[in-house]
mmCIF file of N, CA and C in Angstrom:
data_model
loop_
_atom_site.group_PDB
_atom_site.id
_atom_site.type_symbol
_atom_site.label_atom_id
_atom_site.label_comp_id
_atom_site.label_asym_id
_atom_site.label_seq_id
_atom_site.Cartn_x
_atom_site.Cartn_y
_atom_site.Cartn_z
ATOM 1 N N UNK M 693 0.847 -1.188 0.000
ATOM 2 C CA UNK M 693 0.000 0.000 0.000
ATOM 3 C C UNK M 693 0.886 1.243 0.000
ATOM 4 N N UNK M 694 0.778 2.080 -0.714
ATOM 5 C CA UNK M 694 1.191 3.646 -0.890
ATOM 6 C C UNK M 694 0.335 4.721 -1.178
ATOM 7 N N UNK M 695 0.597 5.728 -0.019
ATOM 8 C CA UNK M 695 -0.126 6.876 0.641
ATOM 9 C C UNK M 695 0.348 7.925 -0.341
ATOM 10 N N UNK M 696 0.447 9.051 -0.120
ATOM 11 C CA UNK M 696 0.786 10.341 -0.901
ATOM 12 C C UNK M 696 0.219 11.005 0.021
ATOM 13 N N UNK M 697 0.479 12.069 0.979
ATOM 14 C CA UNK M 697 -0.006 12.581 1.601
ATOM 15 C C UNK M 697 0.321 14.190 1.456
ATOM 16 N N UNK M 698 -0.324 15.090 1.437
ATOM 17 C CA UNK M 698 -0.470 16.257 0.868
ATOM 18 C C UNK M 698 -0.411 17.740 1.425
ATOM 19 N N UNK M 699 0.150 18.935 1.816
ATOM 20 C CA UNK M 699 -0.122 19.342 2.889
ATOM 21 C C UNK M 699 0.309 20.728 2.316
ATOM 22 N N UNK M 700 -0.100 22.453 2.817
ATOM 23 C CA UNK M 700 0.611 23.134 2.679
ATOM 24 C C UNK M 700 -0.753 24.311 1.963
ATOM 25 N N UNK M 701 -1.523 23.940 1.713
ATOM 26 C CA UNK M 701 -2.548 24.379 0.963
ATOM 27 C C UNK M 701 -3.521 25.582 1.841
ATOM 28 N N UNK M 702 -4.201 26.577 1.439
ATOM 29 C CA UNK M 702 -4.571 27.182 2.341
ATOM 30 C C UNK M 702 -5.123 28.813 1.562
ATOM 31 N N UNK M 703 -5.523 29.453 2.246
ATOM 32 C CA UNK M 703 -5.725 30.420 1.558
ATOM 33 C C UNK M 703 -4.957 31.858 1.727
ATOM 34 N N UNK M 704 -4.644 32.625 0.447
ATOM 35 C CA UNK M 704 -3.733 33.475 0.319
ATOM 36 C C UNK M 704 -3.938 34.433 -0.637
ATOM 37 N N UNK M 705 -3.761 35.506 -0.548
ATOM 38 C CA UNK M 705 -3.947 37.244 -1.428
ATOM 39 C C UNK M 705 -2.946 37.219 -2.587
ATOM 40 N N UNK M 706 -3.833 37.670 -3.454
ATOM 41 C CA UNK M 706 -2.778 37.718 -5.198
ATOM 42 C C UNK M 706 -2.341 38.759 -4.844
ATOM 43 N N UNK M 707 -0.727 37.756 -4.903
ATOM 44 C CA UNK M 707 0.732 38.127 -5.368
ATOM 45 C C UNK M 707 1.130 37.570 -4.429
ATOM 46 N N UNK M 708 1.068 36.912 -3.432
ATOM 47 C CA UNK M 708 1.173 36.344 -2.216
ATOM 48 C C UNK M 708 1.958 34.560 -2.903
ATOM 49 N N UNK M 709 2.310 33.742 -1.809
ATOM 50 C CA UNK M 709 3.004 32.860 -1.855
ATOM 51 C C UNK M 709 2.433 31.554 -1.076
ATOM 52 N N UNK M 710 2.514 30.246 -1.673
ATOM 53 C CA UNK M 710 2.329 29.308 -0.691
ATOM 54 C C UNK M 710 3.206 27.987 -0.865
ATOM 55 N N UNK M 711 3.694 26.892 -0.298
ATOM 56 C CA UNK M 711 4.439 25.868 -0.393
ATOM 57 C C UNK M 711 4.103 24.602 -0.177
ATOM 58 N N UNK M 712 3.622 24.290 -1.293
ATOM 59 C CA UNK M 712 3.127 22.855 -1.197
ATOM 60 C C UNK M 712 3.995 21.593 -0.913
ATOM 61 N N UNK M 713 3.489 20.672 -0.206
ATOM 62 C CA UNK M 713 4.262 19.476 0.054
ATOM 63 C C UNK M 713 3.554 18.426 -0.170
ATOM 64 N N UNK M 714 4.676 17.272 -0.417
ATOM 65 C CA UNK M 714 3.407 15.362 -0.792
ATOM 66 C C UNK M 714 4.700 14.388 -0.676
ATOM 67 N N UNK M 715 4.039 14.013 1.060
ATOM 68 C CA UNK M 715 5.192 12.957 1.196
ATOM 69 C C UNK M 715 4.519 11.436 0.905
ATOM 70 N N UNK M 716 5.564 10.312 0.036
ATOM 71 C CA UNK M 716 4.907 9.211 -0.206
ATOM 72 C C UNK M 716 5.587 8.151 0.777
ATOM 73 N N UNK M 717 4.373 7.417 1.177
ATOM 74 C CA UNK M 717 5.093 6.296 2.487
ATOM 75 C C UNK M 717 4.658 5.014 1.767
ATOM 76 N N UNK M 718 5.208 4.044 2.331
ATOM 77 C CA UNK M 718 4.445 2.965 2.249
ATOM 78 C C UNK M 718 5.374 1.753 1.673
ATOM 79 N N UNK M 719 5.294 0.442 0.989
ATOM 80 C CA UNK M 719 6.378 -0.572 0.456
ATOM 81 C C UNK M 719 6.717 0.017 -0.685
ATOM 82 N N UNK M 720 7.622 0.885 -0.178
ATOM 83 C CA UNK M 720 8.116 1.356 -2.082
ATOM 84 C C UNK M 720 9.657 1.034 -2.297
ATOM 85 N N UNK M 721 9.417 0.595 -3.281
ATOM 86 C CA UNK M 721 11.497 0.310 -3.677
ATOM 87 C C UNK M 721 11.989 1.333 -4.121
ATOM 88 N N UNK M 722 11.114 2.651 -4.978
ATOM 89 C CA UNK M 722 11.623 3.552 -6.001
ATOM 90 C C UNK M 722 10.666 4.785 -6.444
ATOM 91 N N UNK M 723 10.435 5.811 -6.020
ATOM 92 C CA UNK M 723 9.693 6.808 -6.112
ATOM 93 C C UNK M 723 10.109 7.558 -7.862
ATOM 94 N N UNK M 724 9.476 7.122 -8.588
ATOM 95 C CA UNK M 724 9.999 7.863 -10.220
ATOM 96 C C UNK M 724 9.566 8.907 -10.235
ATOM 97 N N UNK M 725 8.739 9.893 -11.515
ATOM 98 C CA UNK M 725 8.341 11.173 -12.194
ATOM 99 C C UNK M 725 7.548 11.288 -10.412
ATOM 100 N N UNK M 726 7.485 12.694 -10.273
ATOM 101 C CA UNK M 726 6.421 13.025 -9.529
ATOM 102 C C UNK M 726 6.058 14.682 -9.486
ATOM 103 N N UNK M 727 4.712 14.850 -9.654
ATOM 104 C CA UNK M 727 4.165 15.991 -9.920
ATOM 105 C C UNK M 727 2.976 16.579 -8.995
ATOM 106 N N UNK M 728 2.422 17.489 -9.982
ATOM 107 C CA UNK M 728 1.060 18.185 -9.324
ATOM 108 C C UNK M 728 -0.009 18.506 -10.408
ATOM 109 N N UNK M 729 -0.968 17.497 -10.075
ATOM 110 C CA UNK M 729 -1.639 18.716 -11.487
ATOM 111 C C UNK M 729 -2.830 19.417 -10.010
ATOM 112 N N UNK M 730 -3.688 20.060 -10.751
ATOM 113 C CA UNK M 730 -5.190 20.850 -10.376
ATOM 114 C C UNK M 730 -6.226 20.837 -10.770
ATOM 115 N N UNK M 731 -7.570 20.636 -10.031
ATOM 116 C CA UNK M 731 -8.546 21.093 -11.056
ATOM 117 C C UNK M 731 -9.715 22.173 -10.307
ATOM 118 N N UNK M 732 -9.965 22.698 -11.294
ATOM 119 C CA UNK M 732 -10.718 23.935 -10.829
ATOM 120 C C UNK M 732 -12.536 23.814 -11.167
ATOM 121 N N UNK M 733 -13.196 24.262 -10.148
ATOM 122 C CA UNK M 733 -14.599 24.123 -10.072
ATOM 123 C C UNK M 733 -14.809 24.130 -11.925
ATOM 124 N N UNK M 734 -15.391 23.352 -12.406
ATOM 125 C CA UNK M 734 -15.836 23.393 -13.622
ATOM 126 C C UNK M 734 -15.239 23.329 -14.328
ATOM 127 N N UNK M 735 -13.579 22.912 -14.112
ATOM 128 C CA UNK M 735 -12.839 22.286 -15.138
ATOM 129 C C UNK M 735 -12.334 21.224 -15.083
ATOM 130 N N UNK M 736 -11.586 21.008 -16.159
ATOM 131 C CA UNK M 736 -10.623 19.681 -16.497
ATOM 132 C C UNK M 736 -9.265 19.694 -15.777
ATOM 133 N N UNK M 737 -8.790 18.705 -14.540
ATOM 134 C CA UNK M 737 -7.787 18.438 -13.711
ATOM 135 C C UNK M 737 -6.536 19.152 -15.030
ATOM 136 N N UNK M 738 -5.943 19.401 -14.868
ATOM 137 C CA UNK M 738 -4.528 20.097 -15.599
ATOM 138 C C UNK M 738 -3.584 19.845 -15.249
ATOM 139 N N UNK M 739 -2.708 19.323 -15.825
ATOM 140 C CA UNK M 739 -0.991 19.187 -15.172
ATOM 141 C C UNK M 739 -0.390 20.198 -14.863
ATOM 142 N N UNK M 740 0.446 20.870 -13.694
ATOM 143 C CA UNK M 740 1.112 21.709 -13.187
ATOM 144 C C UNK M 740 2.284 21.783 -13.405
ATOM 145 N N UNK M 741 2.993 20.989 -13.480
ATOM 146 C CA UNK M 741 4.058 20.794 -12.477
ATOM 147 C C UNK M 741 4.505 19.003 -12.803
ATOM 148 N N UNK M 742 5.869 18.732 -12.952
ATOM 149 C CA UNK M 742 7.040 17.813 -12.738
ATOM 150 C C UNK M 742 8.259 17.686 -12.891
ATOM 151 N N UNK M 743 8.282 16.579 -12.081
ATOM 152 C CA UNK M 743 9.755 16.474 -11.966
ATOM 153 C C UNK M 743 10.404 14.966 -11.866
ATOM 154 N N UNK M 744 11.566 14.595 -12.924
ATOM 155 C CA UNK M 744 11.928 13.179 -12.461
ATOM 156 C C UNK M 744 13.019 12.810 -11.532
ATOM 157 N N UNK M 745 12.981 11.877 -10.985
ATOM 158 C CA UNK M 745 14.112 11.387 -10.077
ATOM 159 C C UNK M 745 15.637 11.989 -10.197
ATOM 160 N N UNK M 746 15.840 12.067 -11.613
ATOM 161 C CA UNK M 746 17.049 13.330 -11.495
ATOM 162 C C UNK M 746 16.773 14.432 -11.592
ATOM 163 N N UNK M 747 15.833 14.869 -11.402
ATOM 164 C CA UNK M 747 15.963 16.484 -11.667
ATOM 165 C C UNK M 747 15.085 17.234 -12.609
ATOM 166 N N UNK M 748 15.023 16.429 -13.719
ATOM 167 C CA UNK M 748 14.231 16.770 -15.093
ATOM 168 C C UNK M 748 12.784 17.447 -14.706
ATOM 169 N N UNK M 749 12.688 18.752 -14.284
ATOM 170 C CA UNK M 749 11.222 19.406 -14.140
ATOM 171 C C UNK M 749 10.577 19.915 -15.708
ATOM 172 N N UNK M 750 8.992 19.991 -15.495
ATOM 173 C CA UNK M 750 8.663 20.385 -16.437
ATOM 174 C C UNK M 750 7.086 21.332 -16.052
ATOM 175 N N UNK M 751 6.667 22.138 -16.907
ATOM 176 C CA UNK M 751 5.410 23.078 -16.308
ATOM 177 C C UNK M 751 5.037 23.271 -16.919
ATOM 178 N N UNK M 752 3.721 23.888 -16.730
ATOM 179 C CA UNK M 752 2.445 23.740 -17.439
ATOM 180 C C UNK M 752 2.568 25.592 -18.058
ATOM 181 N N UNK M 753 2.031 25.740 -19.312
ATOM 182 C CA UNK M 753 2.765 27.616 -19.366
ATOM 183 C C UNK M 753 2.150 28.618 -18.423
ATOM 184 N N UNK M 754 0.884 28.139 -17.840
ATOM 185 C CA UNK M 754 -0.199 29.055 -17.110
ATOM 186 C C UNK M 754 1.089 29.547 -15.625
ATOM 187 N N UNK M 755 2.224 28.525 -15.464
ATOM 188 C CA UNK M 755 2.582 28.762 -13.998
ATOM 189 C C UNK M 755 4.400 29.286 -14.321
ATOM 190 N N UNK M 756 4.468 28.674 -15.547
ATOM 191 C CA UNK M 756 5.981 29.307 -15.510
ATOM 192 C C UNK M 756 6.570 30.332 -15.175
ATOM 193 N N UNK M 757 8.016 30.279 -14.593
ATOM 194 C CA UNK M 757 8.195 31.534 -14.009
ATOM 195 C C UNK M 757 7.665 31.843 -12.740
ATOM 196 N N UNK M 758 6.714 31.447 -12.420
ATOM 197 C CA UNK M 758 6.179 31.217 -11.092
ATOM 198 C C UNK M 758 5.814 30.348 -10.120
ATOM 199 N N UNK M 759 5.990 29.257 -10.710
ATOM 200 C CA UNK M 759 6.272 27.892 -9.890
ATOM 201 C C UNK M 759 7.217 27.527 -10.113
ATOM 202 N N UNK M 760 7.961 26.670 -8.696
ATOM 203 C CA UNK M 760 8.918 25.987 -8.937
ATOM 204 C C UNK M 760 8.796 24.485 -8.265
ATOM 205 N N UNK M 761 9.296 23.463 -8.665
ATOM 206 C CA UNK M 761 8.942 21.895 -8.244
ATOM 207 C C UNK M 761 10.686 21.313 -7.831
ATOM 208 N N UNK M 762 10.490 20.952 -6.625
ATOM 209 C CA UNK M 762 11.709 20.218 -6.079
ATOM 210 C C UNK M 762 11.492 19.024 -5.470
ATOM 211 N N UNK M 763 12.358 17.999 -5.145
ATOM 212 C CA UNK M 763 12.108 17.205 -4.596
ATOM 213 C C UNK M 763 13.350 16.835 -3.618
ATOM 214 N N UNK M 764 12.846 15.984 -2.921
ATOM 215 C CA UNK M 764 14.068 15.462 -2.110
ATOM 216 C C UNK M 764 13.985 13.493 -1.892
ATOM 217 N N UNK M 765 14.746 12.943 -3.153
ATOM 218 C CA UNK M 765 14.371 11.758 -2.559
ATOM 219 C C UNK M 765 14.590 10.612 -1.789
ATOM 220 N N UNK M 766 15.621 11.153 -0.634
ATOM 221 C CA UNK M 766 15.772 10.146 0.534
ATOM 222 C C UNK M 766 14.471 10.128 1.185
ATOM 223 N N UNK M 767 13.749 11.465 1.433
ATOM 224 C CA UNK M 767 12.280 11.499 1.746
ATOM 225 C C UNK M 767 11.138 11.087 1.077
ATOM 226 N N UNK M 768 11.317 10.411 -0.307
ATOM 227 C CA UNK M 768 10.149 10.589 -1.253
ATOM 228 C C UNK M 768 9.549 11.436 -0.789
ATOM 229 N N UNK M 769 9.756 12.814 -1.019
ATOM 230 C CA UNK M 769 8.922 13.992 -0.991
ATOM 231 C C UNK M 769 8.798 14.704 -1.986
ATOM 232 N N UNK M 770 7.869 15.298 -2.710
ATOM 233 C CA UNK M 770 8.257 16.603 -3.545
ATOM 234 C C UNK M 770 7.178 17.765 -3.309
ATOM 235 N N UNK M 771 7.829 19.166 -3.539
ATOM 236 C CA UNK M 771 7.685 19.992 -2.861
ATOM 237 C C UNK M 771 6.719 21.127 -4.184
ATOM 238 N N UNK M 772 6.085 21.840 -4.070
ATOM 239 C CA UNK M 772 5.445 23.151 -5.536
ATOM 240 C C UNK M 772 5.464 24.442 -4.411
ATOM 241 N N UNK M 773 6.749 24.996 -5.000
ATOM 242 C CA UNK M 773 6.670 26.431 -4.813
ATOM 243 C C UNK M 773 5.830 27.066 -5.373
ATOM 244 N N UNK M 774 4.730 27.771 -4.232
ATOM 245 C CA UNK M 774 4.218 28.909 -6.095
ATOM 246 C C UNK M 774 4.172 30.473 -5.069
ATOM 247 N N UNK M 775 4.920 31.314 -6.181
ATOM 248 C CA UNK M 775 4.538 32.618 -6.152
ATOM 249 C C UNK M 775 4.114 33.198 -7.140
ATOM 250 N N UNK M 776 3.578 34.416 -6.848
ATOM 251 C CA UNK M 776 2.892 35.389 -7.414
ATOM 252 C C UNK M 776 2.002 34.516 -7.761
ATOM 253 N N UNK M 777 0.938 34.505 -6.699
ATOM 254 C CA UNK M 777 -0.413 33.648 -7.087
ATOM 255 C C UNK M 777 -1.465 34.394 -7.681
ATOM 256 N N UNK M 778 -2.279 34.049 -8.470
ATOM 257 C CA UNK M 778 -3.111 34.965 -9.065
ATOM 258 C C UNK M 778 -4.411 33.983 -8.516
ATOM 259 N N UNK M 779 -5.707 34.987 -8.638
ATOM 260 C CA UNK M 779 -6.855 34.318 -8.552
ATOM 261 C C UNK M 779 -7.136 33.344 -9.836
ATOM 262 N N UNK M 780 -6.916 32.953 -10.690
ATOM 263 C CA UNK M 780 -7.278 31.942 -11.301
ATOM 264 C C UNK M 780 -6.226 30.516 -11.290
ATOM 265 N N UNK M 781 -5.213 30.853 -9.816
ATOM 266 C CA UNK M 781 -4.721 29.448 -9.762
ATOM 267 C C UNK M 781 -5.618 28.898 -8.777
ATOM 268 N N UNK M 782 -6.197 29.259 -8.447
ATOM 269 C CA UNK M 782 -7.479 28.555 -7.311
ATOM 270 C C UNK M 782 -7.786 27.442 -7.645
ATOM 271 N N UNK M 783 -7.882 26.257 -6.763
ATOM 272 C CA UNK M 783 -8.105 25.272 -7.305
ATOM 273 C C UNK M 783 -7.623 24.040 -6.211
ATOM 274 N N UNK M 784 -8.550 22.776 -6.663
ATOM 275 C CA UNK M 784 -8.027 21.518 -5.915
ATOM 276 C C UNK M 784 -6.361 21.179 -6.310
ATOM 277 N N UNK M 785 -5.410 20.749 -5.507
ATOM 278 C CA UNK M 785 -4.195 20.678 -6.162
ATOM 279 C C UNK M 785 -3.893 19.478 -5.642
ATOM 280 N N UNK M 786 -3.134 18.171 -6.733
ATOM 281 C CA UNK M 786 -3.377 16.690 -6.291
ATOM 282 C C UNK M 786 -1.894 16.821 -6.944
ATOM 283 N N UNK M 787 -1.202 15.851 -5.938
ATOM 284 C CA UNK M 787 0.095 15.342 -6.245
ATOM 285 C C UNK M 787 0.085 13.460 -6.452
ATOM 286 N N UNK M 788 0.784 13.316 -7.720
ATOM 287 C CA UNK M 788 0.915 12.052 -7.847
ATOM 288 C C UNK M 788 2.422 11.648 -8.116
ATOM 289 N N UNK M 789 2.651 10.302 -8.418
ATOM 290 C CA UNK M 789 3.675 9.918 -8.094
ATOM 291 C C UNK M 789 3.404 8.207 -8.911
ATOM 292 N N UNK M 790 4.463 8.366 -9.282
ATOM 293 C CA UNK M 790 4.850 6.994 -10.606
ATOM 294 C C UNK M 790 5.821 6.002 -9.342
ATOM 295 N N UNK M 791 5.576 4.995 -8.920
ATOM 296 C CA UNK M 791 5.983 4.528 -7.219
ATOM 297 C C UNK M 791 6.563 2.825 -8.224
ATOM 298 N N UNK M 792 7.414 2.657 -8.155
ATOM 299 C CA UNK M 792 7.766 1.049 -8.034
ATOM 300 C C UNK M 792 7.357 0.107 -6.843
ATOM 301 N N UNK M 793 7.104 -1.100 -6.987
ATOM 302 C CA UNK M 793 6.619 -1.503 -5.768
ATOM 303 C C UNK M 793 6.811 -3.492 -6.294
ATOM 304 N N UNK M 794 8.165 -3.717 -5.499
ATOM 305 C CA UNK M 794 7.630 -5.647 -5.720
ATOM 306 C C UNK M 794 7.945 -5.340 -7.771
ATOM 307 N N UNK M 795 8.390 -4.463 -8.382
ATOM 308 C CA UNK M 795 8.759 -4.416 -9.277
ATOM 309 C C UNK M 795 7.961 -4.523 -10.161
ATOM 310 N N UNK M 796 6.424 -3.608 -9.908
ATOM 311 C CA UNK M 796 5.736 -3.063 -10.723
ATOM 312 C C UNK M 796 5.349 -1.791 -10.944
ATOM 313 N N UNK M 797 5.245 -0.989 -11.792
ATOM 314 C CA UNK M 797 5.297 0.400 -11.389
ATOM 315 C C UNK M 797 3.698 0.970 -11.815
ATOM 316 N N UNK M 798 3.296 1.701 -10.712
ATOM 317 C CA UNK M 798 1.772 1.979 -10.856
ATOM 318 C C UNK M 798 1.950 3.287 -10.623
ATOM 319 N N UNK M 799 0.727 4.112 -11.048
ATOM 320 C CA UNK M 799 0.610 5.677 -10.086
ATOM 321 C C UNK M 799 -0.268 5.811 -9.367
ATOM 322 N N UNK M 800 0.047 6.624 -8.415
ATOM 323 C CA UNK M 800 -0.654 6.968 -6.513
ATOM 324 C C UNK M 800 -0.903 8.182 -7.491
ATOM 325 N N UNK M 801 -2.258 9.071 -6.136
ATOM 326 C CA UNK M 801 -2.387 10.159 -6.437
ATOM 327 C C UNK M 801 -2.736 10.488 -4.753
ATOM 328 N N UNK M 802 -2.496 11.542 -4.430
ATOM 329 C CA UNK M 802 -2.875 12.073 -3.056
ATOM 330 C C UNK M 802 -4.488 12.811 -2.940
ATOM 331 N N UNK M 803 -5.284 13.041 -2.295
ATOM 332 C CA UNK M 803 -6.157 12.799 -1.952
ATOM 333 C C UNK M 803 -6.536 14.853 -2.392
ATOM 334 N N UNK M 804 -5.420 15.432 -2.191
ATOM 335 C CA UNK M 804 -6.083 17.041 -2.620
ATOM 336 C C UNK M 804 -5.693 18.037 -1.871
ATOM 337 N N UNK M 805 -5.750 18.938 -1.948
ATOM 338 C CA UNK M 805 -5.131 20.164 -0.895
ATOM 339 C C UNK M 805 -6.060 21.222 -1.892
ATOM 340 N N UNK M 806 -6.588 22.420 -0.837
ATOM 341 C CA UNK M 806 -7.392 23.455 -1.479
ATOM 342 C C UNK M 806 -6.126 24.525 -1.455
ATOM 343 N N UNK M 807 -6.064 25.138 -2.886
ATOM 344 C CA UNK M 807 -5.553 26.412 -2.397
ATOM 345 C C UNK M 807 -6.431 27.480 -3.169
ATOM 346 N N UNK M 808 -6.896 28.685 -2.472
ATOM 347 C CA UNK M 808 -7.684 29.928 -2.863
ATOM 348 C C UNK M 808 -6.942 31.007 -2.979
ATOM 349 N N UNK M 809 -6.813 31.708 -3.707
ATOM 350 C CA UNK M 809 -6.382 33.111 -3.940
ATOM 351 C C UNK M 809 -7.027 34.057 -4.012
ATOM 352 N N UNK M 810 -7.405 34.970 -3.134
ATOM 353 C CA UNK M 810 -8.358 35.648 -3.212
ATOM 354 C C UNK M 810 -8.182 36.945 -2.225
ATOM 355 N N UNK M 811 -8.689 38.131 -2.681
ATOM 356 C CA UNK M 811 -8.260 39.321 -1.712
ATOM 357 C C UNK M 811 -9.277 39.633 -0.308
#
């Protein structure tokens, strides 16, 4: 079994800053790609945000320049900087994770974090 657990989410004023976190526990041999997408009341979930086990990040154009994605993986953790938040990043924000396990590789997704931008 593997968790993704999610945290950091909250509400905050455009131009303002928040720091997302998603630690993964559980029988894992190998934590691969891991990201963030979002989805917003009445839309389609969107990819945010990734990054692979070495380093290789990649972003969605709505956040460039203003997000940044790190990880640390003695922790299987990875982390979504975002500044200069605007009100239309509002939104559910779900971190997943490409997990080896017993030497099959599946994807987890974490359960959600709200973040609002709003004055």
């Amino acid at each position: 079994q593997v968790q993704l657990v999610e945290s950091g989410g909250g509400l905050v004023q455009p131009g303002g800053s928040l720091r997302l976190s998603c630690a993964a526990s559980g029988r894992i041999f190998s934590v691969n790609t891991m990201g963030w997408s979002r989805q917003a009341p009445g839309k389609r979930r969107e990819l945010v945000a990734a990054i692979t086990r070495g380093g290789i990040t990649n972003f969605a154009d709505s956040v460039k320049g203003r997000f940044t994605i790190s990880r640390d993986n003695a922790k299987n953790t990875v982390y979504l900087q975002m500044n200069s938040l605007k009100p239309e990043d509002t939104a559910v924000y779900y971190c997943n994770a490409d997990v080896s396990v017993l030497g099959i590789r599946s994807e987890y997704w974490g359960q959600g974090t709200q973040v609002t931008v709003s004055s």
